[in-house]
Short mmCIF file of C-alpha atoms and ligand atoms in Angstrom, two decimals:
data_model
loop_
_atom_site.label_atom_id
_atom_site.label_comp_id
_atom_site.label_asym_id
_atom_site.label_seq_id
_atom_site.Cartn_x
_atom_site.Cartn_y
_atom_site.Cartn_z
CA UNK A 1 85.48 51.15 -223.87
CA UNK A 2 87.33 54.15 -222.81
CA UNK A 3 86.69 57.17 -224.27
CA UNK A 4 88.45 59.64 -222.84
CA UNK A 5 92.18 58.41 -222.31
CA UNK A 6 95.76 60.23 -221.91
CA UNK A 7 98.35 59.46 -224.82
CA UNK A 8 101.76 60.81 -225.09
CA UNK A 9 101.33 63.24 -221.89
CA UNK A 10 97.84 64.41 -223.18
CA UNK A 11 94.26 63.68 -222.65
CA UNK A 12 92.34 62.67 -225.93
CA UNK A 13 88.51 62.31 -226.68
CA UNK A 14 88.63 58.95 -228.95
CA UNK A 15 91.57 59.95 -231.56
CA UNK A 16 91.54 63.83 -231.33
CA UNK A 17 93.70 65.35 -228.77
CA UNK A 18 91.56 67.51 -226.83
CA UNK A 19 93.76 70.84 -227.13
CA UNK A 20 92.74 70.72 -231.24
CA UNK A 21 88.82 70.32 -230.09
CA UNK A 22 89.43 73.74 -228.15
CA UNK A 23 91.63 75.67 -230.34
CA UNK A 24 88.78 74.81 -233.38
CA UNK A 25 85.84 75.51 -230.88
CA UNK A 26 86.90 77.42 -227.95
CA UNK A 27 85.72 76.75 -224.40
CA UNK A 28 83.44 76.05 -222.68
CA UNK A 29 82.65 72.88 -224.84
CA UNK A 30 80.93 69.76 -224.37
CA UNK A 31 82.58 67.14 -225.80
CA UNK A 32 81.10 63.56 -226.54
CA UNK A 33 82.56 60.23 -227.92
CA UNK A 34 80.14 58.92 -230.70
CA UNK A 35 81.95 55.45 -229.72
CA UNK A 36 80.99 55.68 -226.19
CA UNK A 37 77.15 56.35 -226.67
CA UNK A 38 76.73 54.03 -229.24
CA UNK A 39 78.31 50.99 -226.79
CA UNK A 40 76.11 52.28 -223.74
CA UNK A 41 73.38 51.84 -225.57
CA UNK A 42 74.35 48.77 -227.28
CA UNK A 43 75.43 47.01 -223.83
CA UNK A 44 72.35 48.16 -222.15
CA UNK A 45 70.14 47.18 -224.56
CA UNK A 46 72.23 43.94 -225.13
CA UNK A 47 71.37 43.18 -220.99
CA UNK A 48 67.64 42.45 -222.48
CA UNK A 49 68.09 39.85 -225.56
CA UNK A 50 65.97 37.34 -225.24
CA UNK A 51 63.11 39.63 -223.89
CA UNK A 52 60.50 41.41 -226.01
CA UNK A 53 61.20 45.02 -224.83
CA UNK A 54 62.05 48.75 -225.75
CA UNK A 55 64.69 51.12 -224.60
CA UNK A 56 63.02 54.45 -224.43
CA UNK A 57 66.33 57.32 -223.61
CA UNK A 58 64.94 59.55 -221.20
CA UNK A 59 65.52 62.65 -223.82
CA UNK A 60 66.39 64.87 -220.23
CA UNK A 61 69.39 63.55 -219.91
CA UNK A 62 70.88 64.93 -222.98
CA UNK A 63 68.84 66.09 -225.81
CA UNK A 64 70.79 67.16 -228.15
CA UNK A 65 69.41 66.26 -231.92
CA UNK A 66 72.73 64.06 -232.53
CA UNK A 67 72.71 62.41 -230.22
CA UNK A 68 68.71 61.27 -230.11
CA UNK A 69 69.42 60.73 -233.92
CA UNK A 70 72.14 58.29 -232.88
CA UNK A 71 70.09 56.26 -230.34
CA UNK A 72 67.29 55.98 -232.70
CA UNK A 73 69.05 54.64 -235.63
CA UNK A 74 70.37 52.22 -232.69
CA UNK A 75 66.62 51.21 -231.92
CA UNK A 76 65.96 53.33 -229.47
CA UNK A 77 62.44 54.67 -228.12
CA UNK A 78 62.13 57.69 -226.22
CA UNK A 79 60.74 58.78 -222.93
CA UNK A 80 59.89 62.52 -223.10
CA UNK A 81 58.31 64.98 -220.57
CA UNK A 82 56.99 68.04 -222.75
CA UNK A 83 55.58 68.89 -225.99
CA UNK A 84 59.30 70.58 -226.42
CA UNK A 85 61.35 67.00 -226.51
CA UNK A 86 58.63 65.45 -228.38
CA UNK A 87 58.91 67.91 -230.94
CA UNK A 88 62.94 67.25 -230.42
CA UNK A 89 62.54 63.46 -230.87
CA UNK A 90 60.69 63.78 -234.17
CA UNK A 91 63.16 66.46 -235.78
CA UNK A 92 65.82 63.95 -234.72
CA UNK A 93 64.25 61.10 -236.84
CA UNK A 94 62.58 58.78 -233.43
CA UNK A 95 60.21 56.74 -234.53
CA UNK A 96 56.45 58.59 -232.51
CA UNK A 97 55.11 54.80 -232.13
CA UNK A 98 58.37 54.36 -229.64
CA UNK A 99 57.82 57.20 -226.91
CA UNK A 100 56.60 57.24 -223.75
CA UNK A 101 55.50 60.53 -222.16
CA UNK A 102 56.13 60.82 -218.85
CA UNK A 103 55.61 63.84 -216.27
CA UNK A 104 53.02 65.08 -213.92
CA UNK A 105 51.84 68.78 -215.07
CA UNK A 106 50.91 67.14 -218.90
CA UNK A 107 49.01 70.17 -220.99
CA UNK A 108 45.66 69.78 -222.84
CA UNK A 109 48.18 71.11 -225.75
CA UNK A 110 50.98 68.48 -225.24
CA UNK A 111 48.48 66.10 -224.92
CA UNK A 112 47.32 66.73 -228.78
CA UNK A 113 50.15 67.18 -229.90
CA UNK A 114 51.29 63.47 -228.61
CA UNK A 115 48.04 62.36 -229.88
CA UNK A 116 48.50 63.60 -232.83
CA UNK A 117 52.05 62.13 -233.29
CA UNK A 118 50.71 58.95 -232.43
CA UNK A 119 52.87 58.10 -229.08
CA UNK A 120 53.84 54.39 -227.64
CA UNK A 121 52.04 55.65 -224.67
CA UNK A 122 51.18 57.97 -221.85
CA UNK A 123 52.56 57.39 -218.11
CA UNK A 124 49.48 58.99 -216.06
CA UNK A 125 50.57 60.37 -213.14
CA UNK A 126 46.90 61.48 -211.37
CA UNK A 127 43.12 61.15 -211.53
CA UNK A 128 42.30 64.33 -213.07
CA UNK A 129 45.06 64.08 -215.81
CA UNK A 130 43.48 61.01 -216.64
CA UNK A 131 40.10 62.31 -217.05
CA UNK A 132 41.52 65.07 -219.12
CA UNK A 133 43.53 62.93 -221.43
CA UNK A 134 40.42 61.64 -221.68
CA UNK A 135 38.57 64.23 -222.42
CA UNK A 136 41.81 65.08 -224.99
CA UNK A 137 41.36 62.54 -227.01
CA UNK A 138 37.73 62.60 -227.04
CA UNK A 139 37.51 65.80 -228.44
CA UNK A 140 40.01 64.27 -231.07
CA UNK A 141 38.10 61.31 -231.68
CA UNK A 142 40.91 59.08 -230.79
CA UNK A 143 41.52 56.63 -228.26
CA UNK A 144 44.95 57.37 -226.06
CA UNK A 145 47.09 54.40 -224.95
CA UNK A 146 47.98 54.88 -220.91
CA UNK A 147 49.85 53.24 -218.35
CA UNK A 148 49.34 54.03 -214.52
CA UNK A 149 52.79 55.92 -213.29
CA UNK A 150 52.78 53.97 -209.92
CA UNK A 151 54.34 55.05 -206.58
CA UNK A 152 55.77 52.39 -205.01
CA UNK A 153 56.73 54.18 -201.79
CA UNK A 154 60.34 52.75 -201.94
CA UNK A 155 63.94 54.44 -200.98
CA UNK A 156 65.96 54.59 -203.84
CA UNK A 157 68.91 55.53 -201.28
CA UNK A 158 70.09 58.61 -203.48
CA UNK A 159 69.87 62.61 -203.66
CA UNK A 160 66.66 64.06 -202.20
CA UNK A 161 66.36 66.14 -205.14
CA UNK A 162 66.15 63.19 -207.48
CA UNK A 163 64.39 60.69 -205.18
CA UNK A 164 60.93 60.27 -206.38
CA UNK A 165 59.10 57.11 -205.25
CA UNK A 166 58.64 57.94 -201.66
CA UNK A 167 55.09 58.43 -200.30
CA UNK A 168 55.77 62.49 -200.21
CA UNK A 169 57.02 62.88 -203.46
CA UNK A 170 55.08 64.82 -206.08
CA UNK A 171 55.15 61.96 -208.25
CA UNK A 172 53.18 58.96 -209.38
CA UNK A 173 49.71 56.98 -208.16
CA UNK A 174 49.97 55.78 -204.79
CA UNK A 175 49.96 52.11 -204.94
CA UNK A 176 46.56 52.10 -202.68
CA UNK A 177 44.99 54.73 -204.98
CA UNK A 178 46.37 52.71 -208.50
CA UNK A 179 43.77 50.12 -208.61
CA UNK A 180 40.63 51.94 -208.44
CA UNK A 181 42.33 54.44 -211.01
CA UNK A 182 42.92 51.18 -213.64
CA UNK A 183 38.82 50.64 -213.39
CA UNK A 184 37.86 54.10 -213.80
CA UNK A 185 40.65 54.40 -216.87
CA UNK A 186 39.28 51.03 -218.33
CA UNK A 187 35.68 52.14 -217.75
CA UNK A 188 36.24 55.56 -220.04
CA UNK A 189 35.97 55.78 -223.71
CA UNK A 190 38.95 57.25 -225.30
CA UNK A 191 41.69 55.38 -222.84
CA UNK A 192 43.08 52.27 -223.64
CA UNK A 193 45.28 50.68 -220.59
CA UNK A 194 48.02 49.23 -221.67
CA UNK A 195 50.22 48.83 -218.95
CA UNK A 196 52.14 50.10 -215.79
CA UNK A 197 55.19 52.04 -215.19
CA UNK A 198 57.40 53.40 -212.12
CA UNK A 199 60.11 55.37 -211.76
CA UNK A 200 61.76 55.87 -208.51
CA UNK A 201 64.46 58.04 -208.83
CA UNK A 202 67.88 58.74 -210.42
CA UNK A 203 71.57 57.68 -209.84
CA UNK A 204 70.72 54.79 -207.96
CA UNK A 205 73.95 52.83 -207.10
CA UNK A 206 71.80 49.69 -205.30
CA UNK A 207 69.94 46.88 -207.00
CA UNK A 208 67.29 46.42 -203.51
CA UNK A 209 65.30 49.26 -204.57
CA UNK A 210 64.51 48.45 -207.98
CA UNK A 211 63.72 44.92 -207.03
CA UNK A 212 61.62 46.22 -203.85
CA UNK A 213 59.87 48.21 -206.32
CA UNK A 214 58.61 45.60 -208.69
CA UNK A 215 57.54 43.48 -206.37
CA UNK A 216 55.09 46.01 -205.30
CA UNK A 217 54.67 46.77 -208.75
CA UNK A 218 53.90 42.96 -209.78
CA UNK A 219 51.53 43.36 -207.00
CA UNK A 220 49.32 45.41 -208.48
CA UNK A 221 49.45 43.92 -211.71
CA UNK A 222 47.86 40.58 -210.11
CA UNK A 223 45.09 42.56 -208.56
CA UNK A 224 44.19 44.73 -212.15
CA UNK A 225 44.25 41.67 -214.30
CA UNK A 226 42.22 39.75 -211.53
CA UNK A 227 39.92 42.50 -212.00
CA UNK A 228 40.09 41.60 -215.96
CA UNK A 229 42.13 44.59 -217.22
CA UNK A 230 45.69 43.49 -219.10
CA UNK A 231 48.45 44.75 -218.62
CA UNK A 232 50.63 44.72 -221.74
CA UNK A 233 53.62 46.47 -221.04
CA UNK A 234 55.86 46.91 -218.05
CA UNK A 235 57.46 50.18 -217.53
CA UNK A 236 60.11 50.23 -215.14
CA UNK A 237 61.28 53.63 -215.61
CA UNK A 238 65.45 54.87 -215.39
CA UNK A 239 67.93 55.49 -212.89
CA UNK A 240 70.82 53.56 -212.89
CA UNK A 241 73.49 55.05 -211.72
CA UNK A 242 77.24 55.99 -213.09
CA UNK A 243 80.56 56.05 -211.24
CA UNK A 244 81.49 59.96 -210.80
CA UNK A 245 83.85 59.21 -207.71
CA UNK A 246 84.07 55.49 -205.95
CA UNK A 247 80.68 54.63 -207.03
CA UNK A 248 80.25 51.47 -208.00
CA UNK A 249 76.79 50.94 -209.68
CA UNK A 250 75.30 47.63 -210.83
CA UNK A 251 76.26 46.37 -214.06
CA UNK A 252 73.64 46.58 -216.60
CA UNK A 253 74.03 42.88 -217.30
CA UNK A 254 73.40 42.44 -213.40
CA UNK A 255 70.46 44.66 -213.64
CA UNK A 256 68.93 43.17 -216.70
CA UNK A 257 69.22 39.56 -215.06
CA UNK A 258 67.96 40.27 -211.83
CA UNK A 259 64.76 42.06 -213.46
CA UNK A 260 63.83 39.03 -215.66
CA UNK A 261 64.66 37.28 -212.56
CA UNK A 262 61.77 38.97 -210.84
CA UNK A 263 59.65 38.74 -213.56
CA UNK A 264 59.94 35.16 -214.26
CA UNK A 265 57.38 33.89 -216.86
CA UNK A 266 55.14 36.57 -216.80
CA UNK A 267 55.04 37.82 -220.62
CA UNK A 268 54.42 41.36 -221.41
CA UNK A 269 57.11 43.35 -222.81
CA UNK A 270 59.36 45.27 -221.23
CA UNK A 271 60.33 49.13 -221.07
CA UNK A 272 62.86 51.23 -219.50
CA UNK A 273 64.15 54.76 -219.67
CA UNK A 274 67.70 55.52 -218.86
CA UNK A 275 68.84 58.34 -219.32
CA UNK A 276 72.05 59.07 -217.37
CA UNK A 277 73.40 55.29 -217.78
CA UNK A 278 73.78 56.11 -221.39
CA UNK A 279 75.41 59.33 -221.56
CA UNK A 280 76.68 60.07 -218.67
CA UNK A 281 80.31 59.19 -218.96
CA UNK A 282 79.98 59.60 -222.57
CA UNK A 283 80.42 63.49 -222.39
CA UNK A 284 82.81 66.07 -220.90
CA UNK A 285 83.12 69.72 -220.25
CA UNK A 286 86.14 70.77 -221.84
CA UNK A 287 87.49 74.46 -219.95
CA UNK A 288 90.00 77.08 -219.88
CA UNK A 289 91.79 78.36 -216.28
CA UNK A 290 91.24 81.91 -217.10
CA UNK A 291 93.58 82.95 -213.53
CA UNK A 292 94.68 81.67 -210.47
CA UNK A 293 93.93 83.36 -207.19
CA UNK A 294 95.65 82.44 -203.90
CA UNK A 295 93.63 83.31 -201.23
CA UNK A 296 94.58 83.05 -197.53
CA UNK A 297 93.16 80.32 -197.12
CA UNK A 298 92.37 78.66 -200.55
CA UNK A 299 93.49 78.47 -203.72
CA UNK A 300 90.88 79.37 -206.28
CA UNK A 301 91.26 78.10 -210.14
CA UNK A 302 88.80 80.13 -211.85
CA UNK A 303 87.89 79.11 -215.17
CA UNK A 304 85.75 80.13 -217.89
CA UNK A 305 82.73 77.77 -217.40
CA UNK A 306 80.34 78.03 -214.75
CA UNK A 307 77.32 76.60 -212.61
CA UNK A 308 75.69 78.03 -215.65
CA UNK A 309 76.99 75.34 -218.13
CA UNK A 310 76.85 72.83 -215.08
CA UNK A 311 74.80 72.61 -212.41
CA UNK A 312 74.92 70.10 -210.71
CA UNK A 313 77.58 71.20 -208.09
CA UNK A 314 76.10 73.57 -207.22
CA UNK A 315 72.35 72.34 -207.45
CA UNK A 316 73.31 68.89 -205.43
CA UNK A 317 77.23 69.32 -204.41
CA UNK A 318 77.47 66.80 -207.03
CA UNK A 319 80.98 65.69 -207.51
CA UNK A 320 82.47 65.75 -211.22
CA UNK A 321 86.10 64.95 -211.41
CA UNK A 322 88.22 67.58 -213.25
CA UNK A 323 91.70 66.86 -214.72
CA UNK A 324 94.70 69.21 -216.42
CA UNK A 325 94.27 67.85 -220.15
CA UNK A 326 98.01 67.88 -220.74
CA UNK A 327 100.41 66.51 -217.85
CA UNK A 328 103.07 68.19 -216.16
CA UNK A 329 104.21 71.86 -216.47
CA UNK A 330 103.51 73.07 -212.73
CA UNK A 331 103.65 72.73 -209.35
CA UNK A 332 100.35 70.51 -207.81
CA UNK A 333 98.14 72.61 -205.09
CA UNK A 334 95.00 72.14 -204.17
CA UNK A 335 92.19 74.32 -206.10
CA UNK A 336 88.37 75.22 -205.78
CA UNK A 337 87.27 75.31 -209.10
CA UNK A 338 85.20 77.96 -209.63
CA UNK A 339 83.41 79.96 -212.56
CA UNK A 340 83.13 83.98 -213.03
CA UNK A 341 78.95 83.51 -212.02
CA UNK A 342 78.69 86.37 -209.16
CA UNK A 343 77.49 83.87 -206.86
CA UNK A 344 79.29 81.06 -203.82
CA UNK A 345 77.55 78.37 -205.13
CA UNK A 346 79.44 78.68 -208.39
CA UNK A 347 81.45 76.33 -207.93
CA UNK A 348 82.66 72.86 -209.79
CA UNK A 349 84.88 71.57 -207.75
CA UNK A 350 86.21 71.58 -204.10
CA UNK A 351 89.70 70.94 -203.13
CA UNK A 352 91.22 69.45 -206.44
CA UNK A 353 94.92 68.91 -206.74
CA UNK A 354 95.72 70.20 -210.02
CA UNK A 355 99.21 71.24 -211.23
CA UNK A 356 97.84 74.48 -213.44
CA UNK A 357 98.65 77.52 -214.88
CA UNK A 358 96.54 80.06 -216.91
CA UNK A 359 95.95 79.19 -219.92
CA UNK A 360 95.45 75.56 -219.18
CA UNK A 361 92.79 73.20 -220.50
CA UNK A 362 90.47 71.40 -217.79
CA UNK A 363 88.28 68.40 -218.37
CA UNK A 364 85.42 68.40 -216.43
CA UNK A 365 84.47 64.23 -216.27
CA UNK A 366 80.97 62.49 -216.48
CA UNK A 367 79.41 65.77 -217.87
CA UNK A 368 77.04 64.31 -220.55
CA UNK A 369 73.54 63.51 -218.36
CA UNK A 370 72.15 66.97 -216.92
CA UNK A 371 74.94 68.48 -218.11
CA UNK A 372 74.12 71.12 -221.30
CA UNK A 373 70.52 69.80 -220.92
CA UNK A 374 70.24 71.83 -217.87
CA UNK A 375 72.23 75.08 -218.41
CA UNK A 376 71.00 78.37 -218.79
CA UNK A 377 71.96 82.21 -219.95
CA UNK A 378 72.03 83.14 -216.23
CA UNK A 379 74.81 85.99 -216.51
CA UNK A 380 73.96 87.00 -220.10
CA UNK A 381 76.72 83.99 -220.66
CA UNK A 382 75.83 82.08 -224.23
CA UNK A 383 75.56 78.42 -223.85
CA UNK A 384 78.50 76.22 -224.45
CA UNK A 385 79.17 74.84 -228.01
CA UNK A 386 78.70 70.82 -228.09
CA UNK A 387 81.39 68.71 -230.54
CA UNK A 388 80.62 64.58 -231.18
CA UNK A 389 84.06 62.94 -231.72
CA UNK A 390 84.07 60.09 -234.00
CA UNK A 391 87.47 58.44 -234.52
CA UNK A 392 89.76 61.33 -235.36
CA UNK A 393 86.63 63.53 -236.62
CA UNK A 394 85.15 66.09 -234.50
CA UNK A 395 81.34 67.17 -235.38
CA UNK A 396 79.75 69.89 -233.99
CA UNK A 397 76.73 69.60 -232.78
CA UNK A 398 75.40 72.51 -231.50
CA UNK A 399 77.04 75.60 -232.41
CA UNK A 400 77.73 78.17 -228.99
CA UNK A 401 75.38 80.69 -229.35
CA UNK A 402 76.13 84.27 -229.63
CA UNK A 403 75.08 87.22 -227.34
CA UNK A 404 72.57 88.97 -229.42
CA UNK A 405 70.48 85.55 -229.76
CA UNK A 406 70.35 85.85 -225.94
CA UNK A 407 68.18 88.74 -225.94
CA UNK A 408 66.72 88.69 -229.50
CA UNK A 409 63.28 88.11 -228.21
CA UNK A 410 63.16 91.02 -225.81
CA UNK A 411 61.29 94.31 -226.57
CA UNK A 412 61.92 97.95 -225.15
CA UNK A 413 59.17 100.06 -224.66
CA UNK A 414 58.61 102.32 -227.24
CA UNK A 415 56.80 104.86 -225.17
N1 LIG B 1 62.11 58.39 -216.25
C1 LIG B 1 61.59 59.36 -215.48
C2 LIG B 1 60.14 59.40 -215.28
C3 LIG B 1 62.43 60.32 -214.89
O1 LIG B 1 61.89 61.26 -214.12
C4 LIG B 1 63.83 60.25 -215.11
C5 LIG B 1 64.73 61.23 -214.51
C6 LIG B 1 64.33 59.22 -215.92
C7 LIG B 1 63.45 58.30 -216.47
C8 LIG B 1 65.78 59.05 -216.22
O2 LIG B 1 66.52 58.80 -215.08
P1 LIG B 1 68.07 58.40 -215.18
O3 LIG B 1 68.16 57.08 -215.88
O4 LIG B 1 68.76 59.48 -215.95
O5 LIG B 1 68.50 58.35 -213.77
N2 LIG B 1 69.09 66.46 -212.83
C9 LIG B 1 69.39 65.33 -211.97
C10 LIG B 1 68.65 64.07 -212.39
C11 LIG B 1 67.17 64.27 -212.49
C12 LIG B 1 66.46 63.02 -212.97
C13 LIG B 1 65.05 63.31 -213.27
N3 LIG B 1 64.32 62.20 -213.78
C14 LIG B 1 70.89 65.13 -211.93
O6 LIG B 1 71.61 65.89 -212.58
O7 LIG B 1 71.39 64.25 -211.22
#
């Protein structure tokens, strides 16, 4: 399914030519295809038939209400790392008894408040978060359900930044430690284990580590339910990767087989949390070339969104491609793409051939995983509007916000 496709000279999202998306919401806007998200999910979740399991979105991604809405009226679970997306995941309609809350730095707080909700289950990432989950749900006279988040000490061959089951990563049990840790959680009296879990990092483009990681995973499990403790569930966390450039990622279907593959006739149920493989490419950041500078040496398109609406440039040097939404009309040269953010690093792409004049639309490609989810205000600049497309409708979704809410929680001093 493509959602984003040129007709007649012009790009369109689904039916709408994207032009009428930015005359009716103005720029910087995030547009996604309803069509596109709902066959992500659908094909991922299709990779799995067969097996009992649950596709928990890893709300980070992209958590806007919509579009959490959407994936839970398509089944989804949800795999959440703060009291905030928990509290996102219910107002959006996700079922409580389908999330999994992951993260290291877990609050006494967040911890109620997931009790209280009633949650799938909690990924445990240390001893002492343990024993205070523990004492948590004590004190709430409830019994919490927990699986051991695992470090499998494992290359995921992908960004440093978003690496995270090596040895000297923050995250995760190390498998040595993991074992003792499932007989002190089965010994205490307000923890139910229920399974395992790993995650070893994000935009992984390789099958090896994933399959390098369960085996170490499966491991364990041998040696904790030798020990008598079961294992119901296996969490085997996100990151598969999307094409931004040449990438070519597994297949889910590929991905799906070789996993029940590995796990052969082993029986618990299954759980994973993608995030970017399911939004990802469903999404783009729709701009306006406010001028064009030429430099000395470079050409710079500068246009009105910035490392403020996405990061990731400038964060990783990720690569996003960015096209002219309408064809033709100028000479081609080759542009940096920057924003007006008073920094270098604000940049969104380098060396893009783009035949441009002011005025012009830009589509900034693959924009819908840690893409809004991880702008800011920095610059007093309001975050971007977001619009769902469906067919020839477009929805927004989140309206841009305005520059007084920027500051309306800020106080002078009065003396
Ligand atoms: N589960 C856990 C425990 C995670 O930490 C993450 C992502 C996911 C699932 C989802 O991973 P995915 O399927 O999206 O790869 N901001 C970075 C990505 C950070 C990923 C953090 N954890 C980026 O823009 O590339």
């Amino acid at each position: 399914m493509t959602a984003f496709e040129f007709r007649n000279g012009e790009l369109h999202a689904e039916e709408l030519p994207l032009s009428q998306i930015a005359a009716r919401f103005s720029t910087p806007t995030y547009v996604y295809s309803r069509a596109a998200l709902t066959t992500a999910f659908r094909n991922f979740d299709a990779g799995f038939n067969g097996t009992d399991h649950l596709v928990c979105y890893s709300v980070k991604a992209n958590s806007n209400l919509a579009i959490l809405n959407l994936f839970a009226r398509l089944g989804a679970g949800f795999d959440i790392v703060s009291g905030g997306e928990l509290a996102r995941v219910i107002a959006a309609g996700g079922d409580p008894g389908k999330i999994v809350f992951s993260g290291l730095g877990k609050t006494a707080a967040e911890m109620q408040q997931a009790l209280q909700a009633g949650i799938f289950c909690f990924n445990v990432e240390s001893a002492p978060e343990l024993e205070r989950l523990n004492r948590v749900a004590g004190e709430m006279g409830k019994r919490a359900p927990v699986s051991l988040r695992v470090n499998p000490d494992v290359d995921a061959k992908t960004h440093p930044y978003i690496s995270t089951g090596l040895k000297n990563n923050k995250f995760g049990v190390a498998c040595e430690d993991a074992f003792v840790l499932y007989q002190r959680a089965a010994a205490l009296s307000h923890i139910d284990v229920c399974g395992i879990d790993c995650h070893i990092g994000s935009q992984l483009t390789e099958l090896s580590p994933f399959l390098d990681a369960l085996d170490r995973v499966l491991a364990l499990v041998d040696q904790v339910e030798a020990a008598g403790i079961t294992i119901h569930h296996l969490d085997i966390g996100g990151g598969i990767g999307i094409r931004y450039a040449d990438e070519t990622p597994p297949e889910f279907t590929d991905y799906a087989a070789a996993i029940r593959a590995k796990l052969g006739n082993r029986k618990f149920k299954l759980v994973m949390e993608p995030g970017r493989a399911l939004v990802g490419n469903a999404g783009l950041l729709l701009t306006t070339v406010e001028y064009l500078k030429h430099g000395e040496t470079r050409n710079f398109a500068i246009v009105d969104a910035a490392m403020n609406d996405l990061m990731r440039p400038a964060l990783y040097d990720a690569f996003h491609e960015i096209c002219a939404v309408k064809n033709g009309g100028a000479n081609e040269q080759i542009y940096e793409v920057v924003g007006p953010v008073c920094e270098s690093g604000d940049f969104l792409g380098h060396d893009r051939p783009l035949a441009i004049q002011p005025g012009d639309l830009l589509a900034i490609f693959s924009a819908g995983a840690y893409g809004m989810s991880m702008s800011s205000n920095y610059n007093t600049r309001p975050r971007a509007a977001e619009v769902m497309v469906d067919g020839g409708n477009a929805h927004e979704i989140r309206a841009r916000e305005t520059v007084p809410q920027l500051y309306s929680g800020e106080k002078i001093l009065t003396d």
